[in-house]
Structure formats: C-alpha cells, structure tokens
C-alpha positions as a Markdown table, in Angstrom:
| # | Residue | x | y | z |
|---|---|---|---|---|
| 1 | Met | -0.3 | -0.1 | -0.1 |
| 2 | Ala | 1.7 | 3.3 | -1.4 |
| 3 | Gly | 0.7 | 6.4 | 1.5 |
| 4 | Val | 2.8 | 8.8 | 3.5 |
| 5 | Asn | 1.5 | 9.9 | 7.7 |
| 6 | Gly | -0.3 | 12.4 | 8.3 |
| 7 | Gly | -3.4 | 11.1 | 6.3 |
| 8 | Lys | -2.0 | 12.4 | 2.1 |
| 9 | Pro | -2.0 | 9.8 | -0.7 |
| 10 | Arg | 1.7 | 10.0 | -1.9 |
| 11 | His | -0.9 | 10.3 | -5.7 |
| 12 | Glu | -3.5 | 10.5 | -7.2 |
| 13 | Gly | -4.3 | 6.4 | -7.5 |
| 14 | Gly | -7.0 | 4.8 | -7.5 |
| 15 | Ser | -9.4 | 5.5 | -9.8 |
| 16 | Ala | -11.5 | 3.2 | -12.5 |
| 17 | Phe | -13.5 | 3.5 | -15.0 |
| 18 | Gly | -16.5 | 1.2 | -16.0 |
| 19 | Asp | -18.1 | 0.5 | -18.5 |
| 20 | Gly | -20.1 | 4.1 | -18.9 |
| 21 | Gly | -16.8 | 5.7 | -18.4 |
| 22 | Thr | -14.7 | 6.9 | -21.9 |
| 23 | Gly | -11.5 | 6.6 | -20.6 |
| 24 | Glu | -9.3 | 8.8 | -18.3 |
| 25 | Gln | -9.0 | 12.0 | -20.7 |
| 26 | Gly | -12.4 | 11.8 | -20.6 |
| 27 | Val | -13.1 | 12.0 | -16.4 |
| 28 | Pro | -15.8 | 14.2 | -15.9 |
| 29 | Glu | -15.3 | 17.1 | -13.9 |
| 30 | Ala | -17.2 | 16.7 | -11.4 |
| 31 | Phe | -15.5 | 12.9 | -10.8 |
| 32 | Arg | -11.7 | 15.2 | -11.2 |
| 33 | Ala | -13.1 | 17.6 | -8.4 |
| 34 | Ala | -14.1 | 14.9 | -6.0 |
| 35 | Val | -11.1 | 12.5 | -5.9 |
| 36 | Ala | -9.2 | 15.9 | -6.0 |
| 37 | Glu | -10.8 | 17.2 | -3.0 |
| 38 | Leu | -9.9 | 13.8 | -1.2 |
| 39 | Leu | -6.5 | 13.4 | -1.9 |
| 40 | Gly | -6.0 | 17.3 | -0.3 |
| 41 | Thr | -7.8 | 16.7 | 2.8 |
| 42 | Arg | -5.7 | 15.6 | 5.3 |
| 43 | Leu | -6.0 | 13.8 | 8.8 |
| 44 | Arg | -5.2 | 13.0 | 12.5 |
| 45 | Pro | -1.0 | 12.1 | 12.0 |
| 46 | Glu | -2.4 | 8.3 | 13.2 |
| 47 | Leu | -4.9 | 8.2 | 10.0 |
| 48 | Thr | -1.9 | 6.7 | 6.9 |
| 49 | Leu | -3.9 | 6.7 | 3.6 |
| 50 | Gly | -2.9 | 4.9 | 0.3 |
| 51 | Glu | -3.9 | 3.4 | -2.7 |
| 52 | Thr | -6.0 | 0.3 | -3.7 |
| 53 | Pro | -7.5 | 0.0 | -7.1 |
| 54 | Ala | -11.0 | 0.9 | -7.5 |
| 55 | Pro | -14.0 | -1.4 | -8.7 |
| 56 | Arg | -14.6 | -1.4 | -12.1 |
| 57 | Arg | -18.2 | -2.8 | -12.2 |
| 58 | Leu | -20.3 | -0.7 | -9.3 |
| 59 | Ala | -20.4 | 2.9 | -11.3 |
| 60 | Pro | -19.0 | 4.3 | -14.5 |
| 61 | Tyr | -16.0 | 6.3 | -12.5 |
| 62 | Ala | -14.9 | 5.1 | -8.9 |
| 63 | His | -11.9 | 6.3 | -7.0 |
| 64 | Ala | -10.3 | 3.8 | -3.7 |
| 65 | Leu | -8.6 | 5.1 | -0.6 |
| 66 | Thr | -7.0 | 2.6 | 1.9 |
| 67 | Ala | -6.1 | 4.1 | 5.6 |
| 68 | Thr | -4.7 | 2.8 | 8.8 |
| 69 | Val | -4.9 | 4.0 | 11.9 |
| 70 | Glu | -1.4 | 3.2 | 13.8 |
| 71 | Ala | -0.5 | 4.6 | 17.4 |
| 72 | Asp | 3.2 | 3.5 | 19.5 |
| 73 | Gly | 4.6 | 1.3 | 16.2 |
| 74 | Glu | 0.8 | -0.9 | 16.3 |
| 75 | Glu | -1.6 | -1.2 | 13.5 |
| 76 | Leu | -4.8 | -0.6 | 15.0 |
| 77 | Ala | -7.5 | -0.1 | 12.2 |
| 78 | Asp | -7.9 | -0.9 | 9.0 |
| 79 | Gly | -10.3 | 0.0 | 5.9 |
| 80 | Arg | -11.1 | 1.0 | 2.6 |
| 81 | Leu | -12.7 | 3.6 | 1.2 |
| 82 | Val | -14.7 | 3.9 | -2.2 |
| 83 | Leu | -16.2 | 7.4 | -4.0 |
| 84 | Leu | -18.7 | 6.3 | -6.3 |
| 85 | Tyr | -19.7 | 8.9 | -9.5 |
| 86 | Asp | -22.6 | 8.3 | -11.8 |
| 87 | Pro | -23.1 | 11.0 | -14.2 |
| 88 | Ser | -26.6 | 9.4 | -14.6 |
| 89 | Gly | -27.7 | 9.7 | -11.1 |
| 90 | His | -28.3 | 6.6 | -9.0 |
| 91 | Glu | -32.3 | 5.4 | -7.9 |
| 92 | Ala | -30.7 | 3.8 | -4.8 |
| 93 | Trp | -28.5 | 6.7 | -4.0 |
| 94 | Gln | -30.7 | 9.2 | -4.3 |
| 95 | Gly | -27.4 | 10.7 | -6.4 |
| 96 | Glu | -24.6 | 11.1 | -8.4 |
| 97 | Phe | -22.2 | 10.5 | -5.8 |
| 98 | Arg | -21.9 | 7.2 | -3.1 |
| 99 | Leu | -19.2 | 7.0 | -0.7 |
| 100 | Val | -18.6 | 3.4 | 0.1 |
| 101 | Ser | -16.4 | 2.1 | 3.0 |
| 102 | Leu | -15.4 | -1.0 | 4.7 |
| 103 | Thr | -13.7 | -0.5 | 8.9 |
| 104 | Gln | -11.9 | -3.0 | 10.7 |
| 105 | Ala | -10.2 | -3.8 | 13.9 |
| 106 | Glu | -9.5 | -6.1 | 16.6 |
| 107 | Leu | -11.1 | -5.8 | 19.9 |
| 108 | Glu | -10.0 | -6.9 | 23.5 |
| 109 | Arg | -13.2 | -9.6 | 24.5 |
| 110 | Glu | -14.9 | -7.9 | 27.1 |
| 111 | Ile | -15.1 | -4.8 | 24.7 |
| 112 | Ala | -16.7 | -7.7 | 22.1 |
| 113 | Asp | -18.7 | -9.1 | 24.3 |
| 114 | Asp | -20.4 | -6.1 | 25.1 |
| 115 | Pro | -25.0 | -7.1 | 23.3 |
| 116 | Leu | -24.9 | -3.2 | 22.5 |
| 117 | Leu | -21.7 | -3.0 | 20.0 |
| 118 | Ala | -23.4 | -3.2 | 16.9 |
| 119 | Glu | -25.7 | -0.3 | 17.6 |
| 120 | Val | -22.7 | 1.4 | 19.6 |
| 121 | Gly | -20.6 | 1.0 | 15.9 |
| 122 | Trp | -23.1 | 2.2 | 14.1 |
| 123 | Ser | -23.6 | 5.1 | 16.4 |
| 124 | Trp | -19.3 | 5.9 | 15.4 |
| 125 | Leu | -20.4 | 6.5 | 12.1 |
| 126 | Thr | -23.5 | 8.8 | 12.4 |
| 127 | Asp | -21.8 | 11.0 | 15.0 |
| 128 | Ala | -18.6 | 11.8 | 13.0 |
| 129 | Leu | -20.7 | 12.5 | 10.0 |
| 130 | Glu | -22.9 | 15.1 | 12.6 |
| 131 | Gln | -19.7 | 16.1 | 14.0 |
| 132 | Phe | -18.0 | 17.4 | 10.9 |
| 133 | Gly | -20.6 | 18.8 | 9.4 |
| 134 | Cys | -21.4 | 16.3 | 6.9 |
| 135 | Ser | -24.9 | 16.4 | 5.0 |
| 136 | Tyr | -26.0 | 12.5 | 3.7 |
| 137 | Thr | -28.5 | 10.7 | 3.1 |
| 138 | Glu | -29.8 | 6.5 | 2.2 |
| 139 | Pro | -27.6 | 5.4 | 4.7 |
| 140 | Ser | -26.9 | 1.5 | 4.4 |
| 141 | Gly | -24.8 | -1.1 | 6.6 |
| 142 | Thr | -24.2 | -3.7 | 8.5 |
| 143 | Val | -21.8 | -3.6 | 12.5 |
| 144 | Ser | -20.2 | -7.5 | 12.6 |
| 145 | Arg | -18.3 | -9.2 | 15.1 |
| 146 | Ala | -15.9 | -12.4 | 15.1 |
| 147 | Tyr | -14.0 | -14.1 | 17.0 |
| 148 | Ser | -11.2 | -16.4 | 15.4 |
| 149 | Gln | -9.4 | -19.5 | 17.6 |
| 150 | Tyr | -6.6 | -20.6 | 16.0 |
| 151 | Phe | -5.2 | -24.3 | 15.3 |
| 152 | Gly | -2.1 | -26.3 | 14.0 |
| 153 | Gly | 0.0 | -24.2 | 12.4 |
| 154 | Met | -0.7 | -21.1 | 14.0 |
| 155 | Ala | -2.1 | -21.8 | 17.1 |
| 156 | Asp | 0.2 | -20.1 | 18.5 |
| 157 | Arg | -1.3 | -17.5 | 18.3 |
| 158 | Pro | -3.6 | -16.3 | 20.0 |
| 159 | Ser | -7.2 | -16.1 | 19.8 |
| 160 | Ser | -8.6 | -12.5 | 18.8 |
| 161 | Thr | -11.4 | -10.7 | 18.1 |
| 162 | Glu | -13.1 | -7.8 | 15.1 |
| 163 | Ile | -15.2 | -5.2 | 15.2 |
| 164 | Glu | -16.2 | -5.3 | 11.0 |
| 165 | Ile | -18.2 | -1.9 | 9.7 |
| 166 | Arg | -19.3 | -1.8 | 6.2 |
| 167 | Ala | -21.4 | 1.1 | 5.5 |
| 168 | Ser | -22.8 | 3.5 | 2.3 |
| 169 | Trp | -24.1 | 7.1 | 2.5 |
| 170 | Thr | -24.7 | 9.5 | -0.8 |
| 171 | Pro | -23.6 | 13.3 | -0.1 |
| 172 | Val | -25.5 | 15.8 | -0.2 |
| 173 | Ala | -24.4 | 19.4 | -1.6 |
| 174 | Arg | -24.8 | 22.2 | 0.3 |
| 175 | Gly | -25.7 | 25.1 | 0.1 |
| 176 | Asp | -22.5 | 26.9 | -2.0 |
| 177 | Gly | -23.0 | 23.0 | -4.2 |
| 178 | Gly | -20.2 | 21.5 | -2.6 |
| 179 | Leu | -20.5 | 18.0 | -0.9 |
| 180 | Asn | -17.5 | 19.0 | 1.8 |
| 181 | Leu | -16.3 | 15.4 | 0.7 |
| 182 | Gly | -13.5 | 15.9 | 2.8 |
| 183 | Ala | -15.2 | 16.5 | 6.0 |
| 184 | His | -17.0 | 13.7 | 4.6 |
| 185 | Leu | -13.2 | 11.5 | 4.4 |
| 186 | Arg | -12.4 | 13.2 | 8.1 |
| 187 | Ala | -15.3 | 11.8 | 9.7 |
| 188 | Trp | -14.7 | 8.2 | 8.5 |
| 189 | Gly | -11.7 | 8.4 | 9.7 |
| 190 | Glu | -12.9 | 9.4 | 12.5 |
| 191 | Leu | -14.9 | 6.0 | 12.8 |
| 192 | Leu | -11.2 | 4.2 | 12.3 |
| 193 | Cys | -9.7 | 5.9 | 15.1 |
| 194 | Gln | -12.7 | 4.8 | 17.3 |
| 195 | Cys | -12.6 | 2.1 | 16.4 |
| 196 | Ala | -9.4 | 1.4 | 17.2 |
| 197 | Gly | -9.8 | 2.6 | 20.2 |
| 198 | Leu | -8.1 | 6.0 | 19.9 |
| 199 | Pro | -9.7 | 9.3 | 22.0 |
| 200 | Pro | -11.9 | 11.8 | 20.2 |
| 201 | Ser | -10.2 | 14.0 | 17.9 |
| 202 | Pro | -8.8 | 16.8 | 20.2 |
| 203 | Leu | -8.6 | 18.8 | 17.0 |
| 204 | Pro | -11.2 | 21.8 | 16.0 |
| 205 | Leu | -12.9 | 21.5 | 13.2 |
| 206 | Pro | -10.9 | 24.0 | 9.9 |
| 207 | Ala | -13.0 | 27.2 | 10.3 |
| 208 | Pro | -16.0 | 27.4 | 7.7 |
| 209 | Gly | -14.6 | 28.6 | 4.2 |
| 210 | Ala | -11.8 | 26.2 | 4.5 |
| 211 | Leu | -11.6 | 22.5 | 2.2 |
| 212 | Gly | -14.5 | 20.4 | 3.9 |
| 213 | Ala | -15.5 | 22.7 | 6.0 |
| 214 | Pro | -18.9 | 22.6 | 7.6 |
| 215 | Ser | -20.6 | 25.5 | 6.6 |
| 216 | Thr | -21.4 | 26.8 | 10.3 |
| 217 | Gly | -19.3 | 26.1 | 13.6 |
| 218 | Val | -15.0 | 25.9 | 13.6 |
| 219 | Thr | -15.2 | 23.5 | 16.9 |
| 220 | Ala | -17.3 | 20.1 | 16.9 |
| 221 | Pro | -21.0 | 19.0 | 19.1 |
| 222 | Val | -20.2 | 16.7 | 21.8 |
| 223 | Ser | -21.1 | 13.2 | 21.2 |
| 224 | Ser | -24.3 | 12.1 | 22.6 |
| 225 | Val | -23.3 | 8.3 | 22.4 |
| 226 | Val | -21.1 | 7.0 | 25.5 |
| 227 | Pro | -17.8 | 6.0 | 24.0 |
| 228 | Met | -16.6 | 1.7 | 24.6 |
| 229 | Pro | -13.3 | 1.5 | 26.3 |
| 230 | Thr | -10.2 | 3.2 | 25.0 |
| 231 | Arg | -7.9 | -0.3 | 23.6 |
| 232 | Arg | -5.3 | -1.2 | 26.4 |
| 233 | Gln | -3.4 | -3.7 | 24.9 |
| 234 | Pro | -2.4 | -3.7 | 21.2 |
| 235 | Arg | -3.9 | -5.0 | 18.0 |
| 236 | Gly | -3.2 | -9.4 | 18.5 |
| 237 | Gly | -2.8 | -8.7 | 22.0 |
| 238 | Ala | -5.6 | -12.0 | 23.3 |
C-alpha cells in the first residue's frame, strides 16, 4: 500500500472507469474535482492513507483509498473508502455520488462481548458525520463481530475478536453546491480511530470556507453516544 503519514496520499492512484466511462481523458470534471478534494484532505496523524484498485462494475467512475491507524508502532485498524460517481444519477443512491466504506479493527474480548456493540459501532459513524458537518442521505450498512481461534501451524497465535463496519451513504450538496467530501473523509477517519480505541480527536473543525469545512461553527459538537473503553492492548493481544 502506498501512502504517507498525516493522511495525505502520495499521488492520484486508485481510479477506475467502468463500462460507462470513456477513459482518463474523458473523465467528467465533477469526478476529477471530487477526487482532488479527497486527495487534498489531511487527517489525524495516526492515520495513513494509500491507494488501492477501485471497483469497475459499481459505477462508471470510482476512486478507492485505503487507510490504517497506527499508534506506538502498532497497527490498530484498517479500512477502505470508495467514491462512486454516476453522471446519470442512481435511483438507489438518490444522487450522483456514493461513498462506500469498510472498517476493521481487533477488539479486546470484553468490548466485543458487549451486547450493544453493533448499535454503538453504527453510532460512531453517524456521530462522526454529524460532528464534521456532513450532509448525507440513504445510509446503509452492517456491523459485525467475529471471534477467531487459531489451530495447527497457527496455534501459537492468541485468540482474537474483530469488529467490521460496512457502510455506504450519499453525500448531499450544501447551499454553495459543494459536497464537503473532505469532511466526509475526516468523519470516516474518525470512525477508524474510534474502532481502534483511540480517544476522539482534540482538534477543532476547520474554519468555515476551508476545504471540506462545515458551513457553520468551528468546533465539533460533543457526541451523544458514550464510546467504548479505549484500547489497553496493542492489536493482536489476547
């Protein structure tokens, strides 16, 4: 995976053009601008962005990013975010753009056993979108947990538990017509950090008018959901 610390990709990779695309020279300006906004967004220092091949069959145009959360030399969470674009619009999306994400992180067993984990995991996403001033519609997704016990040649590995959040939503334009995709990316990055067990970002939101900034206010509202306890063991712990 190619990427640099600080959440800024090294170059514009990861785009794909499906059956409805006309090749790189014919890429619509709206899609180019959307990708440029994503690539120009800086995230928390614990996040590293990279590129990955984008799916070709979900939409005429797509761009895919990967992300990992690292702290104290340990990789705590990872995921993928795909931006889809259909110039003709998509009835199920209720729009021309769609964001599709996958977020994965290992958890301590007592956290994974919490019966409210799924509801809290989904609230991490919706709260992050609200925190960063994102307008969206048609959210959809799943929250899963998995327990793994290793055998044979892998028997020396400790058992592990993992949360996986798959989600998609349609970004909605603001009054100025902008989709605020930088804020959507920052919100997804905050979800990754929440799953990794890191405390909420202490940084204020960008001032109004900045790239991806919400239209009002410069500080994030306090989340109404109590987060899970922060991680006490590095990823891969018992």
